[in-house]
Amino acid sequence: MSAAPTRALLVQPQAPGQRDPALPEEFAELARSAGAEVVALVEARLERPSASHYLGSGKVEELKDACEAAGIDLVLVNAALSPVQERNLGDALGRRVVDRVGLILDIFALRAASAEGKLQVELAQLKHQATRLVGRGKSLDSQRGGAIGLRGPGETALETDRRLIRARIDALQKRLSRIEVQQAQMRRARVRNAVPRVALVGYTNAGKSTLFNALTGGAVYAADQLFATLDPTVRRVEGLACGPLLLSDTVGFVRDLPHELVAAFRSTLAEAREADLLLHVVDAADPEREARIAAVETVLAEIGAGGLPQWRVYNKIDRIEGLVPRVELREGDAAQVWLSARDGRGLDLLREALGRRFARALLEGTVLLGHGDGRLRARLHALGAVLAEHHDEAGWTLRIRMERTVAERLAAMPEGQPLHPLLLVAQGAPP
């Protein structure tokens, strides 16, 4: 028999004259994603947060009465509370209080599947928890009942908690650093192989994973819920005019994404930061899509990906009557693509646009190198640009494929002269 869901009361602070109906709706969806049963929502008009309880005394009393009447187990506040505010509010209400940051961390802990993802979530949770230990020494002492074997002579439970958390944070950071080095090496290998890299980014629940599966034939978990998938996944997309490319599916963004998570998921977000092109997936049917586009752009700027080439992919057009798939061009390049990843309409337009875009960026052909061109030959091999090679008494014949900009940089060097005929042929001039 499964346990009854946690009965939650949501608190939505609103600045005077700035009521946004989308905020409580999204917060309720976050609560349900964490497994809570949303019983009630209370909006709180707030000019200036109280330093002690965040909410004013009158609103605290109102919440206490609402909790008693509805049998509330948990109070969720759609704001970042200080440790003192969270503790005092919980004491006043006689219920556990969790703020927006803690709620999103809890959802991430529920959804992380890979070993790395679980480590990253635990690190973020511990850093958040460490700030919540302030002033809890007495309560922890009584809860532990002595905590035999967990602390040294004369050490309080609060000091023990701090020491254990610091030690665990240090251990997690070391393990994640090793994983990050390994992943950086894999990304460098992909760069050397000159395979274009495309990253899907977007607001959570915009349909990124569904689009990822449709393009790659993969089986990444996709559901109509917030943060359905967290761990980065990279797959090849075949059958394009430019040859294969690597597509990565990244964690969905949300407005006011906790900074603890932006820092903890640096390796996930590195897939976006180091991509050749971002596909910003937008729920075309979402009435709040402009606000959510702005939220994604803010996070991209925070992680250093704000200046990367980006296309907007408006997904879920099947939910809008009369809307048809299309590609909108800007300066000869795709700027917006309208499609439905769920029923496949418009996927061919996106694949065609990607093929054209990266076909222009790639250079493929044959290069003849003499015996004195060993340095250039070594550079081409190091870049992973050599597809095939034949050697005879005249030298080497190499079939290469590489990014045009890389070939142009090499050709500008003294040893890069053999690349000039290839560049001239690619530009339409006679060899």
CSV table of C-alpha atoms in Angstrom, one decimal:
chain,number,residue,atom,x,y,z
A,1,MET,CA,0.0,0.0,0.0
A,2,SER,CA,1.6,3.3,-1.1
A,3,ALA,CA,1.9,6.2,1.3
A,4,ALA,CA,-0.6,9.1,1.0
A,5,PRO,CA,0.9,12.1,-0.9
A,6,THR,CA,2.1,15.0,1.1
A,7,ARG,CA,-0.6,17.6,1.5
A,8,ALA,CA,0.9,21.0,0.6
A,9,LEU,CA,-0.1,24.6,0.9
A,10,LEU,CA,1.5,26.9,-1.6
A,11,VAL,CA,2.4,30.5,-0.7
A,12,GLN,CA,2.8,32.9,-3.7
A,13,PRO,CA,4.3,36.3,-2.8
A,14,GLN,CA,3.2,39.1,-5.1
A,15,ALA,CA,4.6,42.6,-5.3
A,16,PRO,CA,1.9,45.3,-5.2
A,17,GLY,CA,0.4,45.9,-8.6
A,18,GLN,CA,2.5,43.2,-10.2
A,19,ARG,CA,0.3,40.1,-10.1
A,20,ASP,CA,1.5,37.4,-12.5
A,21,PRO,CA,-1.0,34.5,-12.9
A,22,ALA,CA,1.6,32.3,-14.5
A,23,LEU,CA,3.8,32.3,-11.3
A,24,PRO,CA,1.4,30.3,-9.0
A,25,GLU,CA,0.5,27.9,-11.9
A,26,GLU,CA,4.1,27.1,-12.5
A,27,PHE,CA,4.8,26.7,-8.8
A,28,ALA,CA,1.9,24.3,-8.4
A,29,GLU,CA,3.3,22.3,-11.3
A,30,LEU,CA,6.7,22.2,-9.6
A,31,ALA,CA,5.0,21.0,-6.4
A,32,ARG,CA,3.2,18.2,-8.2
A,33,SER,CA,6.4,17.2,-9.9
A,34,ALA,CA,7.9,16.7,-6.5
A,35,GLY,CA,5.0,14.4,-5.6
A,36,ALA,CA,3.0,16.8,-3.4
A,37,GLU,CA,-0.8,17.1,-3.4
A,38,VAL,CA,-1.6,20.8,-3.8
A,39,VAL,CA,-4.4,21.4,-1.4
A,40,ALA,CA,-4.5,25.2,-1.3
A,41,LEU,CA,-2.8,28.3,-2.6
A,42,VAL,CA,-2.5,31.5,-0.7
A,43,GLU,CA,-1.3,34.7,-2.3
A,44,ALA,CA,0.6,37.2,-0.2
A,45,ARG,CA,0.9,40.8,-1.1
A,46,LEU,CA,4.4,41.8,-0.1
A,47,GLU,CA,6.0,45.2,-0.2
A,48,ARG,CA,9.1,44.3,1.8
A,49,PRO,CA,10.0,40.9,3.2
A,50,SER,CA,10.2,40.5,6.9
A,51,ALA,CA,13.7,39.7,8.1
A,52,SER,CA,12.4,37.2,10.6
A,53,HIS,CA,9.6,35.3,8.9
A,54,TYR,CA,9.6,36.7,5.3
A,55,LEU,CA,5.8,37.3,5.7
A,56,GLY,CA,4.1,39.7,7.9
A,57,SER,CA,2.5,38.6,11.3
A,58,GLY,CA,-1.0,38.8,9.9
A,59,LYS,CA,-0.3,36.6,6.9
A,60,VAL,CA,1.5,34.1,9.2
A,61,GLU,CA,-1.6,33.8,11.3
A,62,GLU,CA,-3.8,33.4,8.2
A,63,LEU,CA,-1.5,30.6,7.0
A,64,LYS,CA,-1.6,28.9,10.4
A,65,ASP,CA,-5.4,28.8,10.3
A,66,ALA,CA,-5.4,27.5,6.8
A,67,CYS,CA,-3.0,24.7,7.6
A,68,GLU,CA,-5.1,23.6,10.6
A,69,ALA,CA,-8.3,23.7,8.6
A,70,ALA,CA,-6.9,21.7,5.6
A,71,GLY,CA,-4.7,19.3,7.4
A,72,ILE,CA,-1.5,20.6,5.7
A,73,ASP,CA,1.7,18.7,6.0
A,74,LEU,CA,4.0,21.0,4.1
A,75,VAL,CA,4.2,24.7,3.3
A,76,LEU,CA,5.9,25.6,0.0
A,77,VAL,CA,7.0,29.3,-0.5
A,78,ASN,CA,7.7,30.5,-4.0
A,79,ALA,CA,10.7,32.6,-3.0
A,80,ALA,CA,14.3,32.1,-1.8
A,81,LEU,CA,14.1,32.2,2.0
A,82,SER,CA,17.0,32.8,4.2
A,83,PRO,CA,17.8,30.1,6.8
A,84,VAL,CA,16.4,32.2,9.6
A,85,GLN,CA,13.2,33.0,7.7
A,86,GLU,CA,12.6,29.3,6.8
A,87,ARG,CA,13.2,28.2,10.4
A,88,ASN,CA,11.1,30.9,12.1
A,89,LEU,CA,8.2,30.4,9.6
A,90,GLY,CA,8.2,26.7,10.2
A,91,ASP,CA,8.2,27.1,13.9
A,92,ALA,CA,5.3,29.6,13.7
A,93,LEU,CA,3.2,27.3,11.5
A,94,GLY,CA,4.2,24.1,13.2
A,95,ARG,CA,4.9,22.6,9.7
A,96,ARG,CA,7.8,21.9,7.6
A,97,VAL,CA,8.5,24.9,5.3
A,98,VAL,CA,10.4,24.6,2.0
A,99,ASP,CA,11.4,27.4,-0.3
A,100,ARG,CA,11.6,27.5,-4.1
A,101,VAL,CA,15.3,26.5,-4.1
A,102,GLY,CA,14.7,23.5,-1.8
A,103,LEU,CA,11.7,22.4,-3.9
A,104,ILE,CA,13.7,22.4,-7.2
A,105,LEU,CA,16.6,20.6,-5.5
A,106,ASP,CA,14.2,18.0,-4.3
A,107,ILE,CA,12.8,17.5,-7.9
A,108,PHE,CA,16.3,17.2,-9.2
A,109,ALA,CA,17.1,14.6,-6.6
A,110,LEU,CA,14.0,12.6,-7.7
A,111,ARG,CA,14.9,12.7,-11.4
A,112,ALA,CA,18.7,12.4,-11.6
A,113,ALA,CA,19.5,9.0,-13.1
A,114,SER,CA,23.2,8.9,-13.9
A,115,ALA,CA,25.9,8.5,-11.3
A,116,GLU,CA,27.2,12.0,-12.2
A,117,GLY,CA,23.8,13.6,-12.0
A,118,LYS,CA,23.2,12.1,-8.5
A,119,LEU,CA,26.5,13.4,-7.3
A,120,GLN,CA,25.8,16.9,-8.7
A,121,VAL,CA,22.3,17.0,-7.0
A,122,GLU,CA,23.8,15.8,-3.7
A,123,LEU,CA,26.5,18.5,-3.9
A,124,ALA,CA,23.9,21.2,-4.5
A,125,GLN,CA,21.7,19.9,-1.7
A,126,LEU,CA,24.5,19.8,0.8
A,127,LYS,CA,25.6,23.3,0.0
A,128,HIS,CA,22.0,24.4,0.5
A,129,GLN,CA,21.6,22.4,3.7
A,130,ALA,CA,24.9,23.8,5.1
A,131,THR,CA,23.3,27.3,5.2
A,132,ARG,CA,20.3,25.8,7.1
A,133,LEU,CA,22.3,24.6,10.0
A,134,VAL,CA,22.6,28.0,11.6
A,135,GLY,CA,21.0,28.1,15.1
A,136,ARG,CA,19.9,24.4,15.0
A,137,GLY,CA,22.4,23.1,17.6
A,138,LYS,CA,19.9,22.5,20.4
A,139,SER,CA,17.3,20.8,18.2
A,140,LEU,CA,19.8,18.6,16.6
A,141,ASP,CA,21.2,17.5,20.0
A,142,SER,CA,17.8,16.5,21.1
A,143,GLN,CA,17.0,14.7,17.9
A,144,ARG,CA,20.2,12.7,17.9
A,145,GLY,CA,20.0,11.6,21.6
A,146,GLY,CA,23.8,11.6,21.9
A,147,ALA,CA,24.8,10.5,18.4
A,148,ILE,CA,27.2,7.9,19.8
A,149,GLY,CA,30.1,7.3,17.4
A,150,LEU,CA,29.5,10.4,15.3
A,151,ARG,CA,31.3,13.1,17.1
A,152,GLY,CA,34.5,13.7,19.1
A,153,PRO,CA,34.7,14.6,22.8
A,154,GLY,CA,33.0,17.9,23.6
A,155,GLU,CA,31.7,18.4,20.0
A,156,THR,CA,28.2,19.6,19.6
A,157,ALA,CA,25.8,18.1,17.1
A,158,LEU,CA,25.8,21.3,15.1
A,159,GLU,CA,29.6,21.2,14.8
A,160,THR,CA,29.4,17.5,13.8
A,161,ASP,CA,26.9,18.3,11.1
A,162,ARG,CA,29.1,21.1,9.7
A,163,ARG,CA,32.2,18.9,9.8
A,164,LEU,CA,30.5,16.0,8.1
A,165,ILE,CA,28.9,18.2,5.4
A,166,ARG,CA,32.2,19.9,4.7
A,167,ALA,CA,34.0,16.6,4.3
A,168,ARG,CA,31.2,15.2,2.0
A,169,ILE,CA,31.2,18.4,-0.1
A,170,ASP,CA,35.0,18.1,-0.5
A,171,ALA,CA,34.8,14.4,-1.5
A,172,LEU,CA,32.0,15.1,-4.0
A,173,GLN,CA,33.8,18.1,-5.6
A,174,LYS,CA,36.9,15.9,-6.1
A,175,ARG,CA,34.9,13.1,-7.8
A,176,LEU,CA,33.0,15.5,-10.0
A,177,SER,CA,36.3,17.2,-11.0
A,178,ARG,CA,37.6,13.9,-12.2
A,179,ILE,CA,34.4,13.3,-14.2
A,180,GLU,CA,34.6,16.8,-15.6
A,181,VAL,CA,38.1,16.2,-16.8
A,182,GLN,CA,37.0,12.9,-18.5
A,183,GLN,CA,34.1,14.6,-20.2
A,184,ALA,CA,36.2,17.5,-21.3
A,185,GLN,CA,38.6,15.0,-23.0
A,186,MET,CA,35.6,13.4,-24.8
A,187,ARG,CA,34.4,16.8,-26.0
A,188,ARG,CA,37.9,17.7,-27.3
A,189,ALA,CA,37.9,14.4,-29.2
A,190,ARG,CA,34.6,15.4,-30.8
A,191,VAL,CA,36.2,18.7,-31.8
A,192,ARG,CA,39.2,16.9,-33.3
A,193,ASN,CA,36.9,14.8,-35.3
A,194,ALA,CA,35.3,17.9,-36.8
A,195,VAL,CA,31.8,16.7,-36.1
A,196,PRO,CA,29.4,19.6,-35.7
A,197,ARG,CA,27.9,19.9,-32.3
A,198,VAL,CA,24.3,21.0,-31.7
A,199,ALA,CA,22.7,21.4,-28.3
A,200,LEU,CA,19.0,21.5,-27.4
A,201,VAL,CA,18.2,24.2,-24.8
A,202,GLY,CA,14.9,25.5,-23.6
A,203,TYR,CA,12.4,26.0,-20.8
A,204,THR,CA,11.5,22.8,-19.0
A,205,ASN,CA,8.6,20.9,-20.6
A,206,ALA,CA,9.1,22.6,-24.0
A,207,GLY,CA,9.5,19.2,-25.6
A,208,LYS,CA,13.3,19.0,-26.0
A,209,SER,CA,13.6,15.3,-25.2
A,210,THR,CA,10.7,14.5,-27.6
A,211,LEU,CA,12.5,16.4,-30.3
A,212,PHE,CA,15.8,14.7,-29.4
A,213,ASN,CA,14.3,11.3,-29.7
A,214,ALA,CA,12.6,12.2,-33.0
A,215,LEU,CA,15.9,13.4,-34.5
A,216,THR,CA,18.2,10.7,-33.2
A,217,GLY,CA,15.9,7.7,-32.9
A,218,GLY,CA,16.9,7.6,-29.2
A,219,ALA,CA,14.9,6.7,-26.2
A,220,VAL,CA,15.5,9.5,-23.7
A,221,TYR,CA,12.7,9.7,-21.1
A,222,ALA,CA,10.1,12.3,-22.2
A,223,ALA,CA,7.0,13.2,-20.3
A,224,ASP,CA,4.6,16.2,-19.9
A,225,GLN,CA,6.1,17.3,-16.6
A,226,LEU,CA,8.8,19.7,-15.4
A,227,PHE,CA,12.4,18.5,-15.4
A,228,ALA,CA,11.4,15.1,-16.9
A,229,THR,CA,15.1,14.5,-17.7
A,230,LEU,CA,18.2,15.9,-16.2
A,231,ASP,CA,21.2,14.1,-17.3
A,232,PRO,CA,23.0,15.2,-20.5
A,233,THR,CA,22.6,12.8,-23.4
A,234,VAL,CA,24.6,13.0,-26.7
A,235,ARG,CA,23.7,11.0,-29.8
A,236,ARG,CA,24.6,11.1,-33.5
A,237,VAL,CA,22.1,12.4,-36.1
A,238,GLU,CA,22.7,10.7,-39.4
A,239,GLY,CA,21.4,11.2,-43.0
A,240,LEU,CA,22.1,14.9,-43.2
A,241,ALA,CA,23.6,16.7,-46.2
A,242,CYS,CA,26.6,17.7,-44.1
A,243,GLY,CA,27.2,14.2,-42.8
A,244,PRO,CA,26.6,13.2,-39.1
A,245,LEU,CA,26.4,15.7,-36.3
A,246,LEU,CA,26.3,15.3,-32.5
A,247,LEU,CA,23.1,16.4,-30.8
A,248,SER,CA,22.9,16.9,-27.0
A,249,ASP,CA,19.8,17.1,-24.8
A,250,THR,CA,20.4,19.4,-21.8
A,251,VAL,CA,18.5,20.0,-18.6
A,252,GLY,CA,15.4,22.2,-18.9
A,253,PHE,CA,15.7,25.7,-17.6
A,254,VAL,CA,13.2,27.5,-15.4
A,255,ARG,CA,12.9,31.1,-14.3
A,256,ASP,CA,14.9,31.9,-11.2
A,257,LEU,CA,16.9,28.7,-11.6
A,258,PRO,CA,18.8,28.3,-8.3
A,259,HIS,CA,22.4,29.4,-8.6
A,260,GLU,CA,23.4,26.2,-6.7
A,261,LEU,CA,22.1,24.2,-9.7
A,262,VAL,CA,23.7,26.4,-12.3
A,263,ALA,CA,27.0,25.7,-10.6
A,264,ALA,CA,26.4,22.1,-9.8
A,265,PHE,CA,25.3,21.2,-13.4
A,266,ARG,CA,28.3,22.8,-15.1
A,267,SER,CA,29.1,19.7,-17.0
A,268,THR,CA,25.5,19.3,-18.3
A,269,LEU,CA,25.5,23.0,-19.3
A,270,ALA,CA,28.9,22.7,-20.9
A,271,GLU,CA,27.3,20.8,-23.7
A,272,ALA,CA,25.3,24.0,-24.5
A,273,ARG,CA,28.3,26.3,-23.8
A,274,GLU,CA,30.6,24.4,-26.3
A,275,ALA,CA,28.1,23.8,-29.0
A,276,ASP,CA,28.4,25.1,-32.6
A,277,LEU,CA,24.7,25.8,-32.7
A,278,LEU,CA,21.9,26.1,-30.1
A,279,LEU,CA,18.4,24.9,-30.9
A,280,HIS,CA,16.3,26.9,-28.4
A,281,VAL,CA,13.1,24.8,-28.2
A,282,VAL,CA,10.0,26.8,-27.3
A,283,ASP,CA,6.5,25.6,-26.6
A,284,ALA,CA,4.6,27.4,-29.3
A,285,ALA,CA,1.3,26.9,-27.5
A,286,ASP,CA,2.4,28.3,-24.2
A,287,PRO,CA,0.8,31.6,-23.5
A,288,GLU,CA,3.8,32.6,-21.3
A,289,ARG,CA,6.3,31.7,-24.0
A,290,GLU,CA,7.9,35.1,-24.3
A,291,ALA,CA,8.6,35.2,-20.5
A,292,ARG,CA,10.0,31.7,-20.7
A,293,ILE,CA,12.2,32.6,-23.7
A,294,ALA,CA,13.6,35.5,-21.6
A,295,ALA,CA,14.3,33.2,-18.7
A,296,VAL,CA,16.3,30.8,-20.9
A,297,GLU,CA,18.3,33.6,-22.4
A,298,THR,CA,19.2,34.8,-18.9
A,299,VAL,CA,20.5,31.4,-17.9
A,300,LEU,CA,22.4,31.1,-21.2
A,301,ALA,CA,24.1,34.4,-20.5
A,302,GLU,CA,25.0,33.2,-17.0
A,303,ILE,CA,26.8,30.1,-18.3
A,304,GLY,CA,28.6,32.0,-21.0
A,305,ALA,CA,26.5,30.7,-23.9
A,306,GLY,CA,24.6,33.8,-24.7
A,307,GLY,CA,26.7,34.7,-27.7
A,308,LEU,CA,26.5,31.4,-29.5
A,309,PRO,CA,24.6,31.0,-32.8
A,310,GLN,CA,21.0,30.1,-32.0
A,311,TRP,CA,17.9,29.0,-33.8
A,312,ARG,CA,14.4,29.1,-32.3
A,313,VAL,CA,12.5,25.9,-32.7
A,314,TYR,CA,8.8,26.5,-32.0
A,315,ASN,CA,7.5,23.0,-31.0
A,316,LYS,CA,4.0,21.7,-30.3
A,317,ILE,CA,2.4,23.4,-33.3
A,318,ASP,CA,-0.1,20.4,-33.3
A,319,ARG,CA,-1.8,22.2,-30.4
A,320,ILE,CA,-2.5,25.4,-32.4
A,321,GLU,CA,-5.2,25.1,-35.0
A,322,GLY,CA,-4.2,26.1,-38.6
A,323,LEU,CA,-0.4,26.4,-37.9
A,324,VAL,CA,1.7,24.6,-40.4
A,325,PRO,CA,5.4,23.7,-40.4
A,326,ARG,CA,7.8,26.3,-41.8
A,327,VAL,CA,11.3,27.7,-41.7
A,328,GLU,CA,11.9,31.4,-41.4
A,329,LEU,CA,15.3,32.6,-42.8
A,330,ARG,CA,17.5,35.4,-41.8
A,331,GLU,CA,20.5,36.3,-44.0
A,332,GLY,CA,20.2,33.0,-45.7
A,333,ASP,CA,20.3,31.0,-42.4
A,334,ALA,CA,17.4,29.5,-40.5
A,335,ALA,CA,16.3,31.7,-37.7
A,336,GLN,CA,13.0,30.0,-36.7
A,337,VAL,CA,11.6,26.6,-37.3
A,338,TRP,CA,8.0,25.7,-36.6
A,339,LEU,CA,7.3,22.0,-36.1
A,340,SER,CA,5.7,19.2,-34.0
A,341,ALA,CA,8.2,16.8,-32.5
A,342,ARG,CA,5.3,14.6,-31.3
A,343,ASP,CA,3.7,13.9,-34.7
A,344,GLY,CA,6.8,14.5,-36.8
A,345,ARG,CA,5.5,17.4,-38.9
A,346,GLY,CA,8.3,19.8,-39.8
A,347,LEU,CA,11.1,17.5,-38.8
A,348,ASP,CA,12.2,17.2,-42.4
A,349,LEU,CA,12.5,21.0,-42.6
A,350,LEU,CA,14.7,21.1,-39.5
A,351,ARG,CA,16.9,18.3,-40.8
A,352,GLU,CA,17.3,20.0,-44.2
A,353,ALA,CA,18.1,23.3,-42.6
A,354,LEU,CA,20.8,21.7,-40.4
A,355,GLY,CA,22.3,19.9,-43.3
A,356,ARG,CA,22.6,23.1,-45.3
A,357,ARG,CA,23.9,25.0,-42.4
A,358,PHE,CA,26.8,22.6,-41.6
A,359,ALA,CA,27.5,21.6,-45.2
A,360,ARG,CA,28.6,25.2,-45.7
A,361,ALA,CA,30.8,25.0,-42.6
A,362,LEU,CA,32.6,21.7,-43.6
A,363,LEU,CA,35.2,21.2,-46.3
A,364,GLU,CA,35.9,17.8,-47.8
A,365,GLY,CA,38.3,16.9,-50.6
A,366,THR,CA,41.7,15.5,-51.5
A,367,VAL,CA,45.1,17.0,-50.6
A,368,LEU,CA,48.5,16.0,-52.1
A,369,LEU,CA,51.4,16.2,-49.7
A,370,GLY,CA,55.1,15.8,-50.5
A,371,HIS,CA,57.7,14.3,-48.3
A,372,GLY,CA,58.5,17.7,-47.0
A,373,ASP,CA,54.9,18.3,-45.8
A,374,GLY,CA,55.2,15.9,-42.8
A,375,ARG,CA,54.3,18.7,-40.3
A,376,LEU,CA,51.0,19.5,-42.1
A,377,ARG,CA,50.2,15.8,-42.3
A,378,ALA,CA,50.7,15.4,-38.6
A,379,ARG,CA,48.5,18.4,-37.9
A,380,LEU,CA,45.7,17.0,-40.0
A,381,HIS,CA,45.9,13.7,-38.3
A,382,ALA,CA,45.8,15.4,-34.9
A,383,LEU,CA,42.7,17.2,-35.9
A,384,GLY,CA,41.0,13.9,-36.9
A,385,ALA,CA,40.5,15.4,-40.3
A,386,VAL,CA,41.9,12.5,-42.3
A,387,LEU,CA,39.3,10.1,-43.7
A,388,ALA,CA,41.7,8.0,-45.9
A,389,GLU,CA,45.4,8.1,-46.8
A,390,HIS,CA,47.5,6.6,-49.6
A,391,HIS,CA,51.3,6.8,-49.8
A,392,ASP,CA,53.6,6.3,-52.8
A,393,GLU,CA,57.0,7.6,-53.9
A,394,ALA,CA,55.6,11.1,-54.6
A,395,GLY,CA,54.2,11.5,-51.0
A,396,TRP,CA,50.8,11.2,-49.5
A,397,THR,CA,47.3,11.5,-50.9
A,398,LEU,CA,44.9,12.4,-48.1
A,399,ARG,CA,41.1,12.5,-48.2
A,400,ILE,CA,40.1,15.0,-45.6
A,401,ARG,CA,37.0,16.5,-44.0
A,402,MET,CA,37.3,19.5,-41.6
A,403,GLU,CA,35.7,22.8,-40.6
A,404,ARG,CA,36.3,25.4,-43.3
A,405,THR,CA,37.5,28.0,-40.8
A,406,VAL,CA,40.2,25.5,-39.4
A,407,ALA,CA,41.4,24.8,-43.0
A,408,GLU,CA,41.7,28.5,-43.7
A,409,ARG,CA,43.7,29.1,-40.5
A,410,LEU,CA,46.1,26.2,-41.5
A,411,ALA,CA,46.4,27.5,-45.1
A,412,ALA,CA,47.5,30.9,-43.7
A,413,MET,CA,50.6,29.2,-42.1
A,414,PRO,CA,53.8,28.6,-44.1
A,415,GLU,CA,53.4,24.8,-43.9
A,416,GLY,CA,49.7,25.1,-45.0
A,417,GLN,CA,50.3,25.9,-48.7
A,418,PRO,CA,49.1,22.5,-50.0
A,419,LEU,CA,45.6,23.3,-48.7
A,420,HIS,CA,45.2,26.3,-51.0
A,421,PRO,CA,44.1,24.4,-54.2
A,422,LEU,CA,41.4,22.6,-52.1
A,423,LEU,CA,40.1,26.0,-50.8
A,424,LEU,CA,40.0,27.3,-54.3
A,425,VAL,CA,38.0,24.3,-55.6
A,426,ALA,CA,35.6,24.6,-52.7
A,427,GLN,CA,35.0,28.3,-53.6
A,428,GLY,CA,34.2,27.4,-57.2
A,429,ALA,CA,37.5,28.6,-58.8
A,430,PRO,CA,39.5,26.4,-61.1
A,431,PRO,CA,42.2,24.4,-59.2
